[in-house]
Coordinates of N, CA and C in Angstrom, one line a residue:
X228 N 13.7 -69.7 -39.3 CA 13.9 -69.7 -40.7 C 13.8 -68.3 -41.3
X229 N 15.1 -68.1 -42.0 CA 14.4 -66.8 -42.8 C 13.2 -66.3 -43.9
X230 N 13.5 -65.6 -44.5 CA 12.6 -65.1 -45.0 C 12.9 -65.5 -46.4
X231 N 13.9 -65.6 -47.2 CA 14.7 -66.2 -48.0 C 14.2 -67.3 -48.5
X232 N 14.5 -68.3 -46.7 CA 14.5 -69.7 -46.9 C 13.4 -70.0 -46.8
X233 N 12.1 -69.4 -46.2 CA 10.8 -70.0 -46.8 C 10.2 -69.5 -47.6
X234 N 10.7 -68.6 -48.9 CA 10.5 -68.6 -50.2 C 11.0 -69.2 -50.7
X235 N 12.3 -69.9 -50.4 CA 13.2 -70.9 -51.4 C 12.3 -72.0 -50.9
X236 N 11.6 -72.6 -49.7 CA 11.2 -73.5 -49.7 C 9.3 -73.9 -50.3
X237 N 9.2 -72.7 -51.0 CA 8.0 -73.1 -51.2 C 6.9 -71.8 -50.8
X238 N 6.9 -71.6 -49.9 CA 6.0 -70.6 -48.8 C 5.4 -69.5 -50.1
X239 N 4.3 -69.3 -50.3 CA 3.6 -68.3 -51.1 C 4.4 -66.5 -51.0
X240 N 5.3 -66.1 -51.1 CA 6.1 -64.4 -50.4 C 5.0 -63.6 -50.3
X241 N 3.9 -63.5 -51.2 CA 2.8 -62.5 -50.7 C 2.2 -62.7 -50.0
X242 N 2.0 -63.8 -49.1 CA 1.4 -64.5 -47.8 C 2.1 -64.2 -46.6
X243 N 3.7 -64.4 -46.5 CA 4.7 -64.3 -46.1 C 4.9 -62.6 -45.6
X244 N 4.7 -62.0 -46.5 CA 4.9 -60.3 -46.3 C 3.9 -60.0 -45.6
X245 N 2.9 -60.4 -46.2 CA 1.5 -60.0 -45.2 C 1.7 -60.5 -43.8
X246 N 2.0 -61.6 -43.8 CA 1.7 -62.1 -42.4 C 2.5 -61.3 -41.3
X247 N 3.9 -61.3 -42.1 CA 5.3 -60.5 -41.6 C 4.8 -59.1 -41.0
X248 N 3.9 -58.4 -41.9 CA 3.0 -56.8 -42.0 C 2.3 -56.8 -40.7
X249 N 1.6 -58.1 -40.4 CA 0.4 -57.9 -39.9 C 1.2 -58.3 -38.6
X250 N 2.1 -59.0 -37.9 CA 3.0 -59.3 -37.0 C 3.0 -57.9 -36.6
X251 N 4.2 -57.1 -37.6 CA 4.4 -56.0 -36.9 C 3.4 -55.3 -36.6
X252 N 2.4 -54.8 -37.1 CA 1.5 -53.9 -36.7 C 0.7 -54.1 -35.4
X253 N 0.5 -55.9 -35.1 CA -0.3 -55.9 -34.1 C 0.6 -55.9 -32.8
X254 N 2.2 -56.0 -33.0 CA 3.1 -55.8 -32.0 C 3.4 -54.2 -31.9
X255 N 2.9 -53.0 -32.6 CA 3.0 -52.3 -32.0 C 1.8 -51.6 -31.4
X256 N 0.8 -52.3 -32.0 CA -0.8 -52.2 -31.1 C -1.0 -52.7 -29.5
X257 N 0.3 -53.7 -29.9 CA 0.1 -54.4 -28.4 C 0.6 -53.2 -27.3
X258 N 2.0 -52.7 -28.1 CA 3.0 -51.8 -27.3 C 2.2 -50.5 -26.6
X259 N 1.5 -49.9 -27.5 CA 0.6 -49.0 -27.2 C -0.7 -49.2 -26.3
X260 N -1.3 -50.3 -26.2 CA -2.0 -50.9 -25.4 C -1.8 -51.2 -24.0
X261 N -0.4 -51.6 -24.5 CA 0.1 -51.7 -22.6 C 0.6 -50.0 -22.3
X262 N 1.1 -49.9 -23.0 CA 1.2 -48.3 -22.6 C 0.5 -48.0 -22.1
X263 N -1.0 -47.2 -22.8 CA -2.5 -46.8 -22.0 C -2.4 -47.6 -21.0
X264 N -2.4 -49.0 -20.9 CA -2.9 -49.2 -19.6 C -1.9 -48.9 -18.7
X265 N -0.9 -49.4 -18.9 CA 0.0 -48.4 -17.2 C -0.3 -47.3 -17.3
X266 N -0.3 -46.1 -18.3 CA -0.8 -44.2 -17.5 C -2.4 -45.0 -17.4
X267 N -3.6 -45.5 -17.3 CA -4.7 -45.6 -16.5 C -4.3 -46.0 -15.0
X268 N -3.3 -47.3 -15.2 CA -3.3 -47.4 -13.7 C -2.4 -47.0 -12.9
X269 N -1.6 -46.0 -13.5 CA -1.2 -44.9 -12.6 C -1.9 -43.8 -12.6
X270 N -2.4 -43.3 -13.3 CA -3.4 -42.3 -12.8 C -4.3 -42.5 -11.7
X271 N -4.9 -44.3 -11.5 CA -6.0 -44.7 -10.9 C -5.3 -44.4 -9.8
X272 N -3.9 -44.7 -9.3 CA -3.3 -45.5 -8.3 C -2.6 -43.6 -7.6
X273 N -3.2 -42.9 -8.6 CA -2.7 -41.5 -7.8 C -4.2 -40.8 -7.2
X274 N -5.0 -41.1 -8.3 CA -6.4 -40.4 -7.3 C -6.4 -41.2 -6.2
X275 N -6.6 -42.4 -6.3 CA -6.9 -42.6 -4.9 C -5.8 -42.7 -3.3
X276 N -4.7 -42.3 -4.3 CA -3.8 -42.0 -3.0 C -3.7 -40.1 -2.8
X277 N -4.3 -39.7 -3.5 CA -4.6 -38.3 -3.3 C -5.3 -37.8 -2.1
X278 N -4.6 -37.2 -1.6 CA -5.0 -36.9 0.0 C -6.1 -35.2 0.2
X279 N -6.1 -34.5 -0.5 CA -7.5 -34.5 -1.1 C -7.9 -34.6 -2.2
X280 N -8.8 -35.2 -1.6 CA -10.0 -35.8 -2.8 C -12.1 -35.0 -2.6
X281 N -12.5 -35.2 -3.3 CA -14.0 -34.5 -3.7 C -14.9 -36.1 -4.2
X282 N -15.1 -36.7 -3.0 CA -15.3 -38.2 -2.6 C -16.3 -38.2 -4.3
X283 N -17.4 -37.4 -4.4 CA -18.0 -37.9 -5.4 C -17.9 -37.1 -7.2
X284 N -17.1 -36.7 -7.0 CA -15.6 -36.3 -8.2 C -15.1 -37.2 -8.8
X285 N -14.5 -37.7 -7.4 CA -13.3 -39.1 -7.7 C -13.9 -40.5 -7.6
X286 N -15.0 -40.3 -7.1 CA -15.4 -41.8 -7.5 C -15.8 -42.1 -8.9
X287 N -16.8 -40.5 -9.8 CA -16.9 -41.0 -10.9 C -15.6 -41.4 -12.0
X288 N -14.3 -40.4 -11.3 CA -13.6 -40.1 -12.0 C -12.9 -41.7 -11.9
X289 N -12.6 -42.1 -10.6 CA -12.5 -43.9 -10.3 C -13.2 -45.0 -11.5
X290 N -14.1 -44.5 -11.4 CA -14.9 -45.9 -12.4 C -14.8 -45.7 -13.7
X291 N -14.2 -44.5 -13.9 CA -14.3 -44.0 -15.7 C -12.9 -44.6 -15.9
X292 N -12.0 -44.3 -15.0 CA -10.4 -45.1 -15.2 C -10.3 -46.2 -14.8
X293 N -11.4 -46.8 -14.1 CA -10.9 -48.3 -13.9 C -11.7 -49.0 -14.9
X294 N -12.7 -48.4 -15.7 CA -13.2 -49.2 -17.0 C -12.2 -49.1 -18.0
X295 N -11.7 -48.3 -18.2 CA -10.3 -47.6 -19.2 C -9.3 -48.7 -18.7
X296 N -8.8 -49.1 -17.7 CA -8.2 -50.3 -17.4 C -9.2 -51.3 -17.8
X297 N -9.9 -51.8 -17.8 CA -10.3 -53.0 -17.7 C -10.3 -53.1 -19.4
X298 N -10.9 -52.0 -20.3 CA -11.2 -51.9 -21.9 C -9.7 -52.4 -22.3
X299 N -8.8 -51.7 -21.7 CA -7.2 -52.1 -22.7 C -6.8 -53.3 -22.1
X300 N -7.1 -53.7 -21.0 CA -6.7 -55.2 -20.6 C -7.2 -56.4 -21.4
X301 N -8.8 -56.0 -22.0 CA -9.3 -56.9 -22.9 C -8.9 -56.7 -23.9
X302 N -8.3 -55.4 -25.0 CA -8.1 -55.1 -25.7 C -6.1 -55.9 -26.0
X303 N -5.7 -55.6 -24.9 CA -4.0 -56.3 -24.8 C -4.5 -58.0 -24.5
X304 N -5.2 -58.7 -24.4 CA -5.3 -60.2 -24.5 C -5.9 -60.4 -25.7
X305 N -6.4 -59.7 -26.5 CA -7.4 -59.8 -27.8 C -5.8 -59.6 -28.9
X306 N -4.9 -58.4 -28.5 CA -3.7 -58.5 -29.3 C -3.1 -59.8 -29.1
X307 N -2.7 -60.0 -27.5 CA -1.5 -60.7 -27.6 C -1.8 -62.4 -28.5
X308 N -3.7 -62.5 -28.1 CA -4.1 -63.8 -28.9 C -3.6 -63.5 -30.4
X309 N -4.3 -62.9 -30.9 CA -4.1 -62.2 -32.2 C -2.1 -62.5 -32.7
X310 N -1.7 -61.9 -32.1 CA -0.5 -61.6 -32.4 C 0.2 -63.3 -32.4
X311 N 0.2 -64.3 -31.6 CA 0.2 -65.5 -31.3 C -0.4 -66.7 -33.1
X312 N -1.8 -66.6 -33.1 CA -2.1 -66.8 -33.9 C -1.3 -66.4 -35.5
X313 N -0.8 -65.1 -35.5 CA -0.4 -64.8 -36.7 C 1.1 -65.4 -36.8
X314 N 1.6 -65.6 -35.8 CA 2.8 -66.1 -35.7 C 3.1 -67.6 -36.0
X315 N 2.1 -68.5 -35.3 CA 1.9 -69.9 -35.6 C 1.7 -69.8 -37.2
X316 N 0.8 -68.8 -37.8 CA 0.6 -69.2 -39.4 C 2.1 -68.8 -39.8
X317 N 2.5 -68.1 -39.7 CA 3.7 -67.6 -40.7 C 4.6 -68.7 -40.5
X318 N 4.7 -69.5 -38.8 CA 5.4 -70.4 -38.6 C 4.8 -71.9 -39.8
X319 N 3.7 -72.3 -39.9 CA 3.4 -72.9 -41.0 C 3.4 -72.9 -41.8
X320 N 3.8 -71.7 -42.9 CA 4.1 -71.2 -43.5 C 5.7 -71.4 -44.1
X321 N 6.2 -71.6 -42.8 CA 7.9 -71.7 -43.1 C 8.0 -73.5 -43.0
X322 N 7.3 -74.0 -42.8 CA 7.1 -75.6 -42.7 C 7.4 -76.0 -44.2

């Protein structure tokens, strides 16, 4: 449904814009999120294939980028829910 047609059908438009607002924003939160996380786990995935390494260097430097993965992995399920949710409303919205 457009955007038109669920103001012509009723749908509140300042509810509508917002929700519209808040769609895009969290879709490009998401974009940026997945981003960081692939440069972490390519970075991860080059220290440890780095043929030298400084064993207790890279181990800290290991657990600081694999938490850095794990922070945006929760952080990209917290969007993609988010982003989901806002979608179903605006979809009700157009009901």
């Amino acid at each position: 449904m457009t955007y038109s047609q669920r103001v012509s059908d009723g749908a509140n438009s300042s509810d509508i814009i917002y929700l519209e607002h808040q769609i895009g924003t969290t879709k490009e939160k998401l974009r940026m999120a997945l981003e960081k996380q692939e440069t972490y786990k390519s970075e991860l995935s080059e220290l440890k294939s780095s043929p030298i390494r400084n064993a207790s260097e890279d181990n800290s430097e290991e657990q600081v980028l694999m938490e850095k993965v794990s922070q945006t992995k929760n952080l990209v399920e917290t969007l993609s829910e988010q982003l989901e949710q806002l979608q179903e409303a605006l979809a009700k919205l157009g009901d």
